[in-house]
Each structure stands twice: as structure tokens, then as C-alpha cells.
Short mmCIF file of C-alpha atoms in Angstrom, two decimals:
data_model
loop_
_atom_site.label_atom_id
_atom_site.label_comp_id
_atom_site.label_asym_id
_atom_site.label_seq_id
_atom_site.Cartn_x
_atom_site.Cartn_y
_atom_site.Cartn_z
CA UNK A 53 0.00 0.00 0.00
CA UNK A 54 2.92 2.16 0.69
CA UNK A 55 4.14 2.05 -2.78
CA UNK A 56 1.23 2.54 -4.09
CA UNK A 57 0.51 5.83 -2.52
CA UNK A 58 4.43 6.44 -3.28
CA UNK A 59 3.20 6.12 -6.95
CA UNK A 60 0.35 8.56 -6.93
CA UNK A 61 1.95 10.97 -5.34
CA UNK A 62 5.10 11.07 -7.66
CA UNK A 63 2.41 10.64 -10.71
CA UNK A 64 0.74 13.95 -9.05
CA UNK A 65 3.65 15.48 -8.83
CA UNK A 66 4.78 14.80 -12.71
CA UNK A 67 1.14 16.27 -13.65
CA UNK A 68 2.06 19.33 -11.96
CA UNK A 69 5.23 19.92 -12.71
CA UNK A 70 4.90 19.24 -16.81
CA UNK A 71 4.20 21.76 -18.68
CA UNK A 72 0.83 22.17 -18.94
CA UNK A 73 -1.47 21.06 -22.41
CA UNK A 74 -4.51 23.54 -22.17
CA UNK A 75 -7.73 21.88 -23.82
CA UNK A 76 -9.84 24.90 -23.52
CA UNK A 77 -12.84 26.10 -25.82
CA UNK A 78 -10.47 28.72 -27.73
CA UNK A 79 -11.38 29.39 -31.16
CA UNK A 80 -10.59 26.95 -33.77
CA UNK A 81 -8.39 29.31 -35.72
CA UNK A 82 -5.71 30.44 -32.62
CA UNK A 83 -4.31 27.25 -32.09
CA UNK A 84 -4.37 27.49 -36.42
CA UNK A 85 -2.71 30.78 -36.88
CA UNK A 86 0.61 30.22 -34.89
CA UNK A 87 1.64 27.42 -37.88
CA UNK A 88 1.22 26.87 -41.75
CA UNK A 89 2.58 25.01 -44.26
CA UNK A 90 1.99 24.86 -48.19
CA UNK A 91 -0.96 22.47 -48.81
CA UNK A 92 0.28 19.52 -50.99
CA UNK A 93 -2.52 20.13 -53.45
CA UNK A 94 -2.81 23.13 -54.01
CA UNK A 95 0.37 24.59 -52.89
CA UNK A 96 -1.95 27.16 -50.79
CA UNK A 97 -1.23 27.77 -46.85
CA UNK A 98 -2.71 24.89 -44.98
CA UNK A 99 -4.58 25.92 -42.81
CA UNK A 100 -6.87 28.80 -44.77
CA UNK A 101 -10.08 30.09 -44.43
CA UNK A 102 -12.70 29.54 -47.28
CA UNK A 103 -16.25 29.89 -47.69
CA UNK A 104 -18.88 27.31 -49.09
CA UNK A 105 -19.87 27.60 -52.52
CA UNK A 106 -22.74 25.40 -52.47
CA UNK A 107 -26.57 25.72 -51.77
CA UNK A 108 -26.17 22.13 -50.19
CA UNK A 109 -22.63 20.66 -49.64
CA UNK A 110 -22.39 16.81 -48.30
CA UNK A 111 -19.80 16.49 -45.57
CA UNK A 112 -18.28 13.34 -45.32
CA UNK A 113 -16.27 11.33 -43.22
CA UNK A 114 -13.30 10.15 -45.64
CA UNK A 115 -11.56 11.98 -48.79
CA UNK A 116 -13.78 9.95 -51.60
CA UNK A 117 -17.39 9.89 -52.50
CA UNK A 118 -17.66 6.18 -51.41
CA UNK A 119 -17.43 7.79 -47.82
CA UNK A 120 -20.14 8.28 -45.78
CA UNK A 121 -22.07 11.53 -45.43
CA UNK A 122 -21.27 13.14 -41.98
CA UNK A 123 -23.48 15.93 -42.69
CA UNK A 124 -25.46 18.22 -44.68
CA UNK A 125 -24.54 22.37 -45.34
CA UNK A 126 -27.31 24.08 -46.11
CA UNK A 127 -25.71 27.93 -46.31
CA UNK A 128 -23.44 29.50 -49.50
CA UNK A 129 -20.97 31.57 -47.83
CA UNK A 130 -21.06 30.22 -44.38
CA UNK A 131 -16.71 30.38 -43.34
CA UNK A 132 -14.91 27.28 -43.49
CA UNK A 133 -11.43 26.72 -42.27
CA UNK A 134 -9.48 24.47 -44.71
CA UNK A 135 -7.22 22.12 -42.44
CA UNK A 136 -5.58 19.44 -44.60
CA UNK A 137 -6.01 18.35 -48.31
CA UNK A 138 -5.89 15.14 -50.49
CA UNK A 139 -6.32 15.18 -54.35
CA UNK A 140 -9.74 17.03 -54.63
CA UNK A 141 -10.82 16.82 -51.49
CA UNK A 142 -10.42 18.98 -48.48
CA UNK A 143 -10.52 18.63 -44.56
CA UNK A 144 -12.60 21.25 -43.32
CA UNK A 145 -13.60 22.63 -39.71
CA UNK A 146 -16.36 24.89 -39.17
CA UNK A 147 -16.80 27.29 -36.60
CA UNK A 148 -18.20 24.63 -33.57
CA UNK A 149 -14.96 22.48 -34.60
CA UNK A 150 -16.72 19.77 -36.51
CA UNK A 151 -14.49 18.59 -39.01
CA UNK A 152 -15.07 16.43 -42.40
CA UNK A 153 -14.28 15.67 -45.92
CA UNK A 154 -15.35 18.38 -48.49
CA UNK A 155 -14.94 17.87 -52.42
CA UNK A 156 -12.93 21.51 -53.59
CA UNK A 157 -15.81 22.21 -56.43
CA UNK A 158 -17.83 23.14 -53.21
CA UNK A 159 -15.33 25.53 -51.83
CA UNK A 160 -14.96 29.34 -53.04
CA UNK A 161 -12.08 31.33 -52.09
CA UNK A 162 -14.19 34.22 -51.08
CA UNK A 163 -13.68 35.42 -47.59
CA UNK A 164 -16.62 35.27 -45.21
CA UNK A 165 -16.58 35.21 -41.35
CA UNK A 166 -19.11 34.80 -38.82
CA UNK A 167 -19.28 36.79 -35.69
CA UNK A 168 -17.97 35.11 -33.21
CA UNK A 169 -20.34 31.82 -31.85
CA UNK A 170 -18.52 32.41 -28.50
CA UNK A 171 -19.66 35.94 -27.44
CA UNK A 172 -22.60 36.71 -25.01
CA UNK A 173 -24.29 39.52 -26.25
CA UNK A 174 -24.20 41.52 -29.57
CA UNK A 175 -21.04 42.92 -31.27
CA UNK A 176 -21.13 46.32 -32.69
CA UNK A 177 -20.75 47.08 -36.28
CA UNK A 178 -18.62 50.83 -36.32
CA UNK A 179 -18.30 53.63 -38.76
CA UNK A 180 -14.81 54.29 -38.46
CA UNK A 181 -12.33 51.37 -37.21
CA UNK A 182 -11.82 52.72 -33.57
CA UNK A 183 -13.98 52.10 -30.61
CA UNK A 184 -15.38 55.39 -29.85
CA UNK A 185 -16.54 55.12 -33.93
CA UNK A 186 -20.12 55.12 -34.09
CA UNK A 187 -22.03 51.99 -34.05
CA UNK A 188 -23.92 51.55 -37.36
CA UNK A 189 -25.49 48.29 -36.38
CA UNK A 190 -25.62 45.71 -33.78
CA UNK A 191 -24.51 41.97 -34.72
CA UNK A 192 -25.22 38.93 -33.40
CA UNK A 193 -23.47 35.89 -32.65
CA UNK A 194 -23.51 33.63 -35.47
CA UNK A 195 -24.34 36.19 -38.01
CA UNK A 196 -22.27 35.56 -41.37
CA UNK A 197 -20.64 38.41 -42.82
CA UNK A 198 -18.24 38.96 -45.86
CA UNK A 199 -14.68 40.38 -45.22
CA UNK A 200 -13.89 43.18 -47.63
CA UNK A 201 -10.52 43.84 -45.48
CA UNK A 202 -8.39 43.75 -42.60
CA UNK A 203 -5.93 45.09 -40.33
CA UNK A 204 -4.39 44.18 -37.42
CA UNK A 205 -6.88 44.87 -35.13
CA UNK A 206 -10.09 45.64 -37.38
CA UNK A 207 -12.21 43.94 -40.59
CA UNK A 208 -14.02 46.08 -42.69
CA UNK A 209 -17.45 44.05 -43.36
CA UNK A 210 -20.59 43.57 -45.46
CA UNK A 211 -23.53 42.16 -43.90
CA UNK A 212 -24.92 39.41 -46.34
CA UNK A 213 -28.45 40.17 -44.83
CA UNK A 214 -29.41 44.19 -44.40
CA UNK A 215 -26.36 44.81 -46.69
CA UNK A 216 -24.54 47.32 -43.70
CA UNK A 217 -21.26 47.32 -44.25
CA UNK A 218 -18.72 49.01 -41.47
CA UNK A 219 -15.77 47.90 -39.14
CA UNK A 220 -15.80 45.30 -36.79
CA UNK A 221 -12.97 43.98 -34.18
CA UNK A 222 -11.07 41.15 -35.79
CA UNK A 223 -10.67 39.30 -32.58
CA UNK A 224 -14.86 39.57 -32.69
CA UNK A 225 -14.44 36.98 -35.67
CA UNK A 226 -14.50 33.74 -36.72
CA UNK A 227 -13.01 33.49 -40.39
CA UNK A 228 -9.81 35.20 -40.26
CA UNK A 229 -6.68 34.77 -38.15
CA UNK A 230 -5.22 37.02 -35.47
CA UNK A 231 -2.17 38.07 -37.12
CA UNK A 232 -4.11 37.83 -40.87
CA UNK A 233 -4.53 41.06 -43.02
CA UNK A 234 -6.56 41.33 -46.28
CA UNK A 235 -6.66 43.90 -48.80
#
């Protein structure tokens, strides 16, 4: 018995004293941005943000259309993050992390972004990229936007419903990366 409790309490002691793997719910893209590589497809950074193309785009769970259908996209433009590729197909993950096979004809290289699924209340939509700007409109979570550009703090946006477009905090976001700009 002594050993035993000799055991667990060096095992304890290992788990706090290694350096420490956070599983947390970040965003999909942080953990994303701080690496890429050249996709060995296209030759495109891997990972990338995309949109969907598609009125209805199958998701499935292998790289071939003998796979199984995961599940079914129902909305063009909604912001896909591209996360490995293989011949046509591509590994995708959307914004709640669920990740599956997509073929490329369903994928557009137009930038979209959704407001970010994580925040509690609405995010304002500004006038001028500063936060003493005037808000122009109020967006909710979830709501899917297209990225005209953006710095390193702010996106310049186009509502795809209400057709507002303004400034928006990048790191209110999900569709482009922290350290990402787009002209």
C-alpha cells in the first residue's frame, strides 16, 4: 500500500510539474494561426479560411465519395477553415470544430466570417475602425458576414443580410486569423 501511494503521489507530482497542455474552448483558428505550411494540393497555406460555394454541400467522413455523409450544409458563404487536403478533397472545420471531408468544387475562395459563436451579447458594427466610432449596427453571434478587409486589429465588413457594411474587431471573428490582413 505504501508504494502505491508512493506512486500517486510522484504521478501527481509529474502532472504538476509538466508543462501544462490547455484543452480549452479557444477558437478553432488560434491554435491554427501560430503554424502553416503549403498544402500539398494546391500549394496554398494549410490551414486557410474559405467559404462554401454550395446551396447544399455533403460532408463526409473520408476523402472519396464512397465515404459516408457526416453531414449536410445548407448555407453559401457560411466560413470554413481548410485544415488538410488530399487530391480534390479537403478537410474542413467549421466554426463549432466539426471537421469532415469536403470535395474543392464546393469551396470558393471568397472570404466570409461569422461573428464570433462564442460571445454573449451583440457585437457592434462601427463607422470608423476605432472604438469610440459610431455603431452603425448591432450583430449577433452567429451572423455571417463577408470580409472586404483587414488590419491588425479591425475587418471592414458587409452584412450578407441588411447589406450594412462598417468595421468590426477582428478578434470579434471567426473566419480570419489574429495576425491575418486582407486587402
Amino acid at each position: 500500500m505504501a508504494v502505491s501511494k508512493l506512486l500517486s503521489l510522484s504521478f501527481l507530482i509529474l502532472l504538476v510539474s509538466a508543462p501544462t497542455l490547455s484543452i480549452s474552448n479557444a477558437k478553432p483558428s488560434d491554435a491554427a494561426s501560430n503554424w502553416t505550411r503549403k498544402g500539398r494540393e494546391s500549394g496554398l497555406p494549410v490551414p486557410r479560411f474559405v467559404s462554401l460555394k454550395a446551396d447544399r454541400a455533403r460532408m463526409r467522413i473520408g476523402p472519396a465519395f464512397e465515404y459516408a455523409i457526416e453531414w449536410l450544409y445548407q448555407a453559401p458563404g457560411l466560413p470554413l477553415e481548410i485544415i488538410e487536403e488530399y487530391g480534390h478533397w479537403r478537410q474542413v472545420r467549421d466554426c463549432d470544430g466539426i471537421t469532415g471531408w469536403m470535395h474543392r468544387s464546393l469551396l470558393s475562395s471568397t472570404r466570409t466570417a461569422m461573428v464570433g459563436p462564442w460571445l454573449q451579447s451583440m457585437e457592434p458594427l462601427r463607422g470608423r475602425p476605432r472604438k469610440g466610432a459610431s455603431v452603425t449596427a448591432k450583430l449577433e453571434p452567429r451572423v455571417r458576414v463577408q470580409v472586404l478587409t483587414c488590419s491588425r486589429a479591425w475587418c471592414r465588413v458587409f452584412t450578407q443580410r441588411g447589406g450594412v457594411a462598417g468595421y468590426i474587431q477582428k478578434s470579434s471573428l471567426w473566419g480570419v486569423y489574429p495576425q491575418e490582413t486582407i486587402d
